[in-house]
PDB file of C-alpha atoms in Angstrom:
ATOM      1  CA  UNK K  26     -27.924 -39.418 -19.737  1.00 51.00           C
ATOM      2  CA  UNK K  27     -26.474 -36.417 -21.795  1.00 50.00           C
ATOM      3  CA  UNK K  28     -29.273 -34.339 -21.039  1.00 51.00           C
ATOM      4  CA  UNK K  29     -28.525 -34.682 -17.413  1.00 52.00           C
ATOM      5  CA  UNK K  30     -25.179 -33.470 -17.959  1.00 49.00           C
ATOM      6  CA  UNK K  31     -26.009 -30.211 -19.857  1.00 44.00           C
ATOM      7  CA  UNK K  32     -28.652 -29.297 -17.329  1.00 47.00           C
ATOM      8  CA  UNK K  33     -25.863 -29.764 -14.537  1.00 51.00           C
ATOM      9  CA  UNK K  34     -23.153 -28.255 -16.580  1.00 47.00           C
ATOM     10  CA  UNK K  35     -26.036 -25.412 -17.592  1.00 42.00           C
ATOM     11  CA  UNK K  36     -26.662 -25.021 -13.847  1.00 42.00           C
ATOM     12  CA  UNK K  37     -22.927 -24.890 -12.779  1.00 47.00           C
ATOM     13  CA  UNK K  38     -22.341 -22.163 -15.051  1.00 41.00           C
ATOM     14  CA  UNK K  39     -25.333 -20.079 -13.835  1.00 39.00           C
ATOM     15  CA  UNK K  40     -24.302 -20.402 -10.180  1.00 48.00           C
ATOM     16  CA  UNK K  41     -20.764 -18.998 -11.530  1.00 46.00           C
ATOM     17  CA  UNK K  42     -22.373 -15.977 -13.015  1.00 42.00           C
ATOM     18  CA  UNK K  43     -24.438 -15.331  -9.898  1.00 48.00           C
ATOM     19  CA  UNK K  44     -21.071 -15.645  -7.989  1.00 56.00           C
ATOM     20  CA  UNK K  45     -19.468 -12.365  -9.815  1.00 64.00           C
ATOM     21  CA  UNK K  46     -23.160 -10.431 -10.319  1.00 82.00           C
ATOM     22  CA  UNK K  47     -22.657  -7.509  -8.840  1.00 94.00           C
ATOM     23  CA  UNK K  48     -25.865  -4.875  -8.439  1.00 96.00           C
ATOM     24  CA  UNK K  49     -25.604  -2.457 -10.944  1.00 96.00           C
ATOM     25  CA  UNK K  50     -27.320   0.110  -8.686  1.00 97.00           C
ATOM     26  CA  UNK K  51     -24.903  -0.519  -5.810  1.00 97.00           C
ATOM     27  CA  UNK K  52     -22.039  -0.019  -8.303  1.00 96.00           C
ATOM     28  CA  UNK K  53     -23.580   3.770  -9.801  1.00 97.00           C
ATOM     29  CA  UNK K  54     -23.830   4.497  -6.202  1.00 97.00           C
ATOM     30  CA  UNK K  55     -20.170   3.890  -5.168  1.00 97.00           C
ATOM     31  CA  UNK K  56     -18.991   5.394  -8.558  1.00 93.00           C
ATOM     32  CA  UNK K  57     -21.175   8.494  -8.098  1.00 95.00           C
ATOM     33  CA  UNK K  58     -20.718   8.909  -4.111  1.00 96.00           C
ATOM     34  CA  UNK K  59     -17.568   7.100  -3.134  1.00 95.00           C
ATOM     35  CA  UNK K  60     -19.776   5.315  -0.548  1.00 98.00           C
ATOM     36  CA  UNK K  61     -21.716   1.775  -0.832  1.00 98.00           C
ATOM     37  CA  UNK K  62     -21.935   0.096   2.447  1.00 98.00           C
ATOM     38  CA  UNK K  63     -23.162  -3.708   2.167  1.00 98.00           C
ATOM     39  CA  UNK K  64     -23.565  -3.106  -1.273  1.00 98.00           C
ATOM     40  CA  UNK K  65     -23.424  -6.371  -3.526  1.00 98.00           C
ATOM     41  CA  UNK K  66     -20.118  -5.447  -5.419  1.00 98.00           C
ATOM     42  CA  UNK K  67     -19.309  -8.955  -6.300  1.00 98.00           C
ATOM     43  CA  UNK K  68     -16.429  -9.110  -9.184  1.00 97.00           C
ATOM     44  CA  UNK K  69     -16.709  -5.284 -10.205  1.00 98.00           C
ATOM     45  CA  UNK K  70     -13.961  -3.847 -11.691  1.00 97.00           C
ATOM     46  CA  UNK K  71     -12.865  -0.960  -9.665  1.00 98.00           C
ATOM     47  CA  UNK K  72      -9.160  -1.141 -10.541  1.00 98.00           C
ATOM     48  CA  UNK K  73      -7.419   2.188 -10.545  1.00 98.00           C
ATOM     49  CA  UNK K  74      -9.963   3.931  -8.750  1.00 97.00           C
ATOM     50  CA  UNK K  75      -9.993   6.151  -5.665  1.00 97.00           C
ATOM     51  CA  UNK K  76     -11.746   5.377  -2.697  1.00 98.00           C
ATOM     52  CA  UNK K  77      -9.746   7.792   0.385  1.00 98.00           C
ATOM     53  CA  UNK K  78     -12.702   8.120   3.178  1.00 98.00           C
ATOM     54  CA  UNK K  79     -15.079   5.639   1.476  1.00 98.00           C
ATOM     55  CA  UNK K  80     -17.439   3.632   3.091  1.00 99.00           C
ATOM     56  CA  UNK K  81     -17.490   0.219   2.327  1.00 98.00           C
ATOM     57  CA  UNK K  82     -18.228  -1.637   5.395  1.00 98.00           C
ATOM     58  CA  UNK K  83     -19.934  -4.627   5.231  1.00 98.00           C
ATOM     59  CA  UNK K  84     -19.698  -4.597   1.773  1.00 98.00           C
ATOM     60  CA  UNK K  85     -19.510  -8.102  -0.858  1.00 99.00           C
ATOM     61  CA  UNK K  86     -16.062  -6.941  -2.874  1.00 98.00           C
ATOM     62  CA  UNK K  87     -15.330 -11.000  -3.429  1.00 98.00           C
ATOM     63  CA  UNK K  88     -13.430 -12.088  -6.890  1.00 98.00           C
ATOM     64  CA  UNK K  89     -13.327  -7.613  -7.337  1.00 98.00           C
ATOM     65  CA  UNK K  90     -10.610  -6.235  -9.149  1.00 98.00           C
ATOM     66  CA  UNK K  91      -9.530  -3.506  -7.146  1.00 98.00           C
ATOM     67  CA  UNK K  92      -5.605  -3.565  -8.368  1.00 99.00           C
ATOM     68  CA  UNK K  93      -3.693  -0.030  -8.173  1.00 99.00           C
ATOM     69  CA  UNK K  94      -6.816   1.463  -6.150  1.00 98.00           C
ATOM     70  CA  UNK K  95      -6.664   3.688  -2.914  1.00 98.00           C
ATOM     71  CA  UNK K  96      -8.573   3.014  -0.163  1.00 98.00           C
ATOM     72  CA  UNK K  97      -6.548   5.300   2.184  1.00 98.00           C
ATOM     73  CA  UNK K  98      -8.428   5.632   5.703  1.00 99.00           C
ATOM     74  CA  UNK K  99     -11.113   3.538   4.313  1.00 99.00           C
ATOM     75  CA  UNK K 100     -13.900   1.878   6.369  1.00 99.00           C
ATOM     76  CA  UNK K 101     -13.950  -1.774   4.976  1.00 99.00           C
ATOM     77  CA  UNK K 102     -14.461  -3.366   8.428  1.00 99.00           C
ATOM     78  CA  UNK K 103     -16.217  -6.815   8.109  1.00 99.00           C
ATOM     79  CA  UNK K 104     -16.421  -6.450   4.453  1.00 98.00           C
ATOM     80  CA  UNK K 105     -15.946  -9.706   2.039  1.00 98.00           C
ATOM     81  CA  UNK K 106     -13.096  -9.995   0.119  1.00 98.00           C
ATOM     82  CA  UNK K 107     -13.047 -13.509  -0.629  1.00 98.00           C
ATOM     83  CA  UNK K 108     -10.329 -13.698  -3.369  1.00 98.00           C
ATOM     84  CA  UNK K 109     -10.270 -10.229  -4.318  1.00 98.00           C
ATOM     85  CA  UNK K 110      -7.543  -8.551  -5.819  1.00 99.00           C
ATOM     86  CA  UNK K 111      -5.985  -6.191  -4.051  1.00 99.00           C
ATOM     87  CA  UNK K 112      -2.667  -6.075  -5.610  1.00 99.00           C
ATOM     88  CA  UNK K 113      -0.504  -2.595  -5.604  1.00 99.00           C
ATOM     89  CA  UNK K 114      -3.296  -1.283  -3.710  1.00 98.00           C
ATOM     90  CA  UNK K 115      -2.544   1.693  -1.475  1.00 98.00           C
ATOM     91  CA  UNK K 116      -4.828   1.203   1.637  1.00 98.00           C
ATOM     92  CA  UNK K 117      -2.830   3.419   4.667  1.00 98.00           C
ATOM     93  CA  UNK K 118      -5.003   3.753   7.489  1.00 99.00           C
ATOM     94  CA  UNK K 119      -7.971   1.490   6.195  1.00 99.00           C
ATOM     95  CA  UNK K 120     -10.198  -0.356   8.303  1.00 99.00           C
ATOM     96  CA  UNK K 121     -10.232  -3.693   7.476  1.00 99.00           C
ATOM     97  CA  UNK K 122     -11.133  -5.228  10.579  1.00 99.00           C
ATOM     98  CA  UNK K 123     -13.137  -8.752  10.870  1.00 98.00           C
ATOM     99  CA  UNK K 124     -12.793  -8.532   7.122  1.00 99.00           C
ATOM    100  CA  UNK K 125     -13.018 -12.030   4.754  1.00 99.00           C
ATOM    101  CA  UNK K 126      -9.662 -11.563   2.456  1.00 99.00           C
ATOM    102  CA  UNK K 127      -9.459 -15.236   2.283  1.00 98.00           C
ATOM    103  CA  UNK K 128      -7.379 -16.075  -0.946  1.00 98.00           C
ATOM    104  CA  UNK K 129      -7.527 -12.418  -1.887  1.00 99.00           C
ATOM    105  CA  UNK K 130      -4.084 -10.913  -3.535  1.00 99.00           C
ATOM    106  CA  UNK K 131      -2.379  -8.118  -1.679  1.00 99.00           C
ATOM    107  CA  UNK K 132       0.683  -8.741  -3.716  1.00 99.00           C
ATOM    108  CA  UNK K 133       2.526  -5.348  -3.305  1.00 99.00           C
ATOM    109  CA  UNK K 134      -0.264  -3.700  -1.615  1.00 99.00           C
ATOM    110  CA  UNK K 135       0.842  -0.475   1.015  1.00 99.00           C
ATOM    111  CA  UNK K 136      -1.016  -1.459   4.267  1.00 99.00           C
ATOM    112  CA  UNK K 137       0.534   1.277   6.525  1.00 99.00           C
ATOM    113  CA  UNK K 138      -1.250   1.550   9.729  1.00 99.00           C
ATOM    114  CA  UNK K 139      -4.368  -0.136   8.951  1.00 99.00           C
ATOM    115  CA  UNK K 140      -6.170  -2.360  10.524  1.00 99.00           C
ATOM    116  CA  UNK K 141      -6.476  -5.928   9.908  1.00 99.00           C
ATOM    117  CA  UNK K 142      -7.464  -6.943  13.666  1.00 98.00           C
ATOM    118  CA  UNK K 143      -9.605 -10.232  13.626  1.00 98.00           C
ATOM    119  CA  UNK K 144      -9.724 -10.439   9.771  1.00 99.00           C
ATOM    120  CA  UNK K 145      -9.619 -13.595   8.075  1.00 99.00           C
ATOM    121  CA  UNK K 146      -6.979 -13.968   5.619  1.00 99.00           C
ATOM    122  CA  UNK K 147      -6.684 -18.034   5.082  1.00 98.00           C
ATOM    123  CA  UNK K 148      -4.067 -18.352   2.188  1.00 98.00           C
ATOM    124  CA  UNK K 149      -4.115 -14.979   1.090  1.00 99.00           C
ATOM    125  CA  UNK K 150      -1.142 -13.273  -0.769  1.00 99.00           C
ATOM    126  CA  UNK K 151       0.896 -10.569   1.406  1.00 99.00           C
ATOM    127  CA  UNK K 152       4.003 -10.739  -0.957  1.00 99.00           C
ATOM    128  CA  UNK K 153       6.222  -7.427  -0.997  1.00 99.00           C
ATOM    129  CA  UNK K 154       3.445  -5.895   1.264  1.00 99.00           C
ATOM    130  CA  UNK K 155       3.977  -2.812   3.280  1.00 99.00           C
ATOM    131  CA  UNK K 156       3.056  -3.302   6.919  1.00 99.00           C
ATOM    132  CA  UNK K 157       4.739  -0.568   8.934  1.00 99.00           C
ATOM    133  CA  UNK K 158       2.755  -0.202  12.224  1.00 99.00           C
ATOM    134  CA  UNK K 159      -0.022  -2.052  10.600  1.00 99.00           C
ATOM    135  CA  UNK K 160      -2.657  -3.559  13.365  1.00 99.00           C
ATOM    136  CA  UNK K 161      -2.998  -7.732  12.582  1.00 99.00           C
ATOM    137  CA  UNK K 162      -3.915  -8.774  16.189  1.00 99.00           C
ATOM    138  CA  UNK K 163      -5.676 -11.940  16.213  1.00 99.00           C
ATOM    139  CA  UNK K 164      -5.547 -12.236  12.560  1.00 99.00           C
ATOM    140  CA  UNK K 165      -6.433 -15.916  10.806  1.00 99.00           C
ATOM    141  CA  UNK K 166      -4.170 -16.681   8.399  1.00 99.00           C
ATOM    142  CA  UNK K 167      -3.152 -20.019   7.732  1.00 99.00           C
ATOM    143  CA  UNK K 168      -0.958 -20.600   4.681  1.00 99.00           C
ATOM    144  CA  UNK K 169      -1.014 -17.062   4.039  1.00 99.00           C
ATOM    145  CA  UNK K 170       1.959 -15.855   2.155  1.00 99.00           C
ATOM    146  CA  UNK K 171       3.949 -13.091   3.820  1.00 99.00           C
ATOM    147  CA  UNK K 172       7.438 -13.474   1.842  1.00 99.00           C
ATOM    148  CA  UNK K 173       9.251 -10.109   1.318  1.00 99.00           C
ATOM    149  CA  UNK K 174       6.951  -8.016   3.191  1.00 99.00           C
ATOM    150  CA  UNK K 175       8.547  -5.144   4.905  1.00 98.00           C
ATOM    151  CA  UNK K 176       7.440  -3.163   7.917  1.00 98.00           C
ATOM    152  CA  UNK K 177       8.322  -1.684  11.322  1.00 97.00           C
ATOM    153  CA  UNK K 178       6.451  -2.607  14.786  1.00 98.00           C
ATOM    154  CA  UNK K 179       3.660  -4.423  12.598  1.00 99.00           C
ATOM    155  CA  UNK K 180       1.315  -6.168  15.528  1.00 99.00           C
ATOM    156  CA  UNK K 181       1.174  -9.573  14.633  1.00 99.00           C
ATOM    157  CA  UNK K 182      -0.362 -10.473  18.285  1.00 99.00           C
ATOM    158  CA  UNK K 183      -2.245 -13.483  19.042  1.00 99.00           C
ATOM    159  CA  UNK K 184      -2.594 -14.218  15.464  1.00 99.00           C
ATOM    160  CA  UNK K 185      -3.057 -17.919  14.136  1.00 99.00           C
ATOM    161  CA  UNK K 186      -0.663 -17.889  11.018  1.00 99.00           C
ATOM    162  CA  UNK K 187       0.273 -21.798  11.398  1.00 99.00           C
ATOM    163  CA  UNK K 188       1.690 -23.108   7.866  1.00 98.00           C
ATOM    164  CA  UNK K 189       2.521 -19.396   6.950  1.00 99.00           C
ATOM    165  CA  UNK K 190       5.452 -17.880   4.700  1.00 99.00           C
ATOM    166  CA  UNK K 191       7.547 -15.222   5.798  1.00 99.00           C
ATOM    167  CA  UNK K 192      10.701 -15.481   3.759  1.00 98.00           C
ATOM    168  CA  UNK K 193      13.211 -12.877   3.384  1.00 99.00           C
ATOM    169  CA  UNK K 194      10.677 -10.714   5.753  1.00 99.00           C
ATOM    170  CA  UNK K 195      11.950  -7.775   7.266  1.00 99.00           C
ATOM    171  CA  UNK K 196       9.827  -7.116  10.144  1.00 99.00           C
ATOM    172  CA  UNK K 197      12.120  -5.356  12.920  1.00 98.00           C
ATOM    173  CA  UNK K 198      10.330  -4.458  16.411  1.00 98.00           C
ATOM    174  CA  UNK K 199       7.081  -6.586  15.237  1.00 99.00           C
ATOM    175  CA  UNK K 200       4.656  -8.075  17.942  1.00 99.00           C
ATOM    176  CA  UNK K 201       4.356 -12.033  17.280  1.00 99.00           C
ATOM    177  CA  UNK K 202       3.644 -12.157  21.451  1.00 99.00           C
ATOM    178  CA  UNK K 203       1.136 -15.306  21.759  1.00 99.00           C
ATOM    179  CA  UNK K 204       0.750 -16.128  18.407  1.00 99.00           C
ATOM    180  CA  UNK K 205       0.586 -19.426  16.508  1.00 99.00           C
ATOM    181  CA  UNK K 206       3.670 -19.929  14.405  1.00 99.00           C
ATOM    182  CA  UNK K 207       3.337 -23.997  14.115  1.00 98.00           C
ATOM    183  CA  UNK K 208       5.262 -25.077  10.857  1.00 98.00           C
ATOM    184  CA  UNK K 209       5.849 -21.548   9.643  1.00 98.00           C
ATOM    185  CA  UNK K 210       8.720 -20.649   7.171  1.00 98.00           C
ATOM    186  CA  UNK K 211      10.554 -17.825   8.714  1.00 98.00           C
ATOM    187  CA  UNK K 212      13.752 -18.478   6.268  1.00 98.00           C
ATOM    188  CA  UNK K 213      16.171 -15.490   6.064  1.00 98.00           C
ATOM    189  CA  UNK K 214      13.775 -12.993   7.628  1.00 98.00           C
ATOM    190  CA  UNK K 215      14.669 -10.115   9.934  1.00 99.00           C
ATOM    191  CA  UNK K 216      13.152 -10.173  13.177  1.00 98.00           C
ATOM    192  CA  UNK K 217      15.290  -7.720  15.254  1.00 98.00           C
ATOM    193  CA  UNK K 218      14.026  -6.510  18.569  1.00 98.00           C
ATOM    194  CA  UNK K 219      10.959  -8.671  17.657  1.00 98.00           C
ATOM    195  CA  UNK K 220       8.938 -10.035  20.547  1.00 98.00           C
ATOM    196  CA  UNK K 221       7.573 -13.720  20.416  1.00 98.00           C
ATOM    197  CA  UNK K 222       6.737 -14.162  24.104  1.00 98.00           C
ATOM    198  CA  UNK K 223       4.343 -16.965  24.446  1.00 98.00           C
ATOM    199  CA  UNK K 224       4.714 -17.434  20.945  1.00 98.00           C
ATOM    200  CA  UNK K 225       4.219 -21.258  18.964  1.00 98.00           C
ATOM    201  CA  UNK K 226       6.853 -21.712  17.016  1.00 97.00           C
ATOM    202  CA  UNK K 227       7.080 -25.233  16.882  1.00 97.00           C
ATOM    203  CA  UNK K 228       7.978 -27.138  13.613  1.00 97.00           C
ATOM    204  CA  UNK K 229       8.763 -23.526  12.100  1.00 97.00           C
ATOM    205  CA  UNK K 230      12.080 -22.949   9.786  1.00 97.00           C
ATOM    206  CA  UNK K 231      14.321 -19.695  11.029  1.00 96.00           C
ATOM    207  CA  UNK K 232      17.384 -20.999   8.852  1.00 96.00           C
ATOM    208  CA  UNK K 233      19.455 -17.652   8.888  1.00 97.00           C
ATOM    209  CA  UNK K 234      16.647 -15.634  10.117  1.00 98.00           C
ATOM    210  CA  UNK K 235      17.853 -12.474  12.161  1.00 98.00           C
ATOM    211  CA  UNK K 236      17.033 -13.069  15.979  1.00 97.00           C
ATOM    212  CA  UNK K 237      19.196 -10.047  17.670  1.00 98.00           C
ATOM    213  CA  UNK K 238      17.638  -8.711  20.340  1.00 98.00           C
ATOM    214  CA  UNK K 239      14.827 -10.942  19.800  1.00 98.00           C
ATOM    215  CA  UNK K 240      12.641 -11.883  22.985  1.00 98.00           C
ATOM    216  CA  UNK K 241      11.664 -15.808  22.992  1.00 97.00           C
ATOM    217  CA  UNK K 242      10.537 -15.923  26.400  1.00 97.00           C
ATOM    218  CA  UNK K 243       8.303 -18.442  27.352  1.00 96.00           C
ATOM    219  CA  UNK K 244       8.119 -19.395  23.357  1.00 97.00           C
ATOM    220  CA  UNK K 245       7.723 -22.896  21.984  1.00 96.00           C
ATOM    221  CA  UNK K 246      10.647 -23.989  19.602  1.00 95.00           C
ATOM    222  CA  UNK K 247      10.213 -27.789  19.752  1.00 94.00           C
ATOM    223  CA  UNK K 248      11.250 -29.262  16.537  1.00 94.00           C
ATOM    224  CA  UNK K 249      12.353 -25.768  15.407  1.00 95.00           C
ATOM    225  CA  UNK K 250      14.919 -25.623  13.242  1.00 95.00           C
ATOM    226  CA  UNK K 251      17.429 -22.256  13.655  1.00 94.00           C
ATOM    227  CA  UNK K 252      20.343 -23.594  11.533  1.00 94.00           C
ATOM    228  CA  UNK K 253      22.925 -20.557  11.050  1.00 94.00           C
ATOM    229  CA  UNK K 254      20.132 -18.065  12.349  1.00 96.00           C
ATOM    230  CA  UNK K 255      21.738 -15.178  13.885  1.00 96.00           C
ATOM    231  CA  UNK K 256      21.171 -15.034  17.577  1.00 94.00           C
ATOM    232  CA  UNK K 257      22.943 -12.326  19.628  1.00 95.00           C
ATOM    233  CA  UNK K 258      21.105 -10.886  22.809  1.00 96.00           C
ATOM    234  CA  UNK K 259      18.469 -12.958  22.356  1.00 95.00           C
ATOM    235  CA  UNK K 260      16.374 -13.851  25.212  1.00 95.00           C
ATOM    236  CA  UNK K 261      15.566 -17.488  25.153  1.00 91.00           C
ATOM    237  CA  UNK K 262      14.251 -17.711  29.121  1.00 92.00           C
ATOM    238  CA  UNK K 263      11.980 -20.614  29.862  1.00 89.00           C
ATOM    239  CA  UNK K 264      11.876 -21.126  26.168  1.00 88.00           C
ATOM    240  CA  UNK K 265      11.103 -24.952  25.184  1.00 82.00           C
ATOM    241  CA  UNK K 266      13.871 -26.040  22.480  1.00 78.00           C
ATOM    242  CA  UNK K 267      13.365 -29.777  22.799  1.00 64.00           C
ATOM    243  CA  UNK K 268      14.783 -31.399  19.573  1.00 67.00           C
ATOM    244  CA  UNK K 269      15.654 -27.527  18.280  1.00 74.00           C
ATOM    245  CA  UNK K 270      18.128 -27.816  15.413  1.00 60.00           C
ATOM    246  CA  UNK K 271      20.970 -25.248  15.850  1.00 69.00           C
ATOM    247  CA  UNK K 272      24.460 -25.021  14.997  1.00 63.00           C
TER     248      UNK K 272
END
């Protein structure tokens, strides 16, 4: 019995090492050329590097340390960034279309004008990130954390943001049209002149949110909480407000 437990423990340890085992040749290629499409870079320490204009499309960077790294205009399309550390990274105009950011840490990351359309970001951490003019159309980010993010004209069209957090987010003129915001926490957020046309805000918390000139036409706000929200020149035409809590 003891031997079986010992063998099982050893196998689990080996499997764990395999998860973090990057390909040494791929790592050398990246560091010497700045490019490594489809490379195996799992668990690599790439913190504080500069990968401006690099091609990392399809690369596996899961569990990698990419903190403080520059990815300006880099191609990370369809890359694997599962639980990668991208905190304080600079990824302006980066292409992350279709990337897997499940559980990734993007705290304080600058994603201005980046493309995350169709990316998977389940339970990813975007707190304090900069999202100016970023494309997050059809992003799948249930239970992701967007607390304190800032962004002008950020595009969340048709994104799945169910049970996500946007506490004290500053997103004026954002596009949440047709987005799924079921059970989302949006307290104290600034959505001035944002669009939530056809959005699902069922069970959402909008306490003290700024909805000045916000467009909520045809949105569903059933069982939502709008207590102390700022509602000035807000368009609520054809909005479903069944059981919505307001002052």
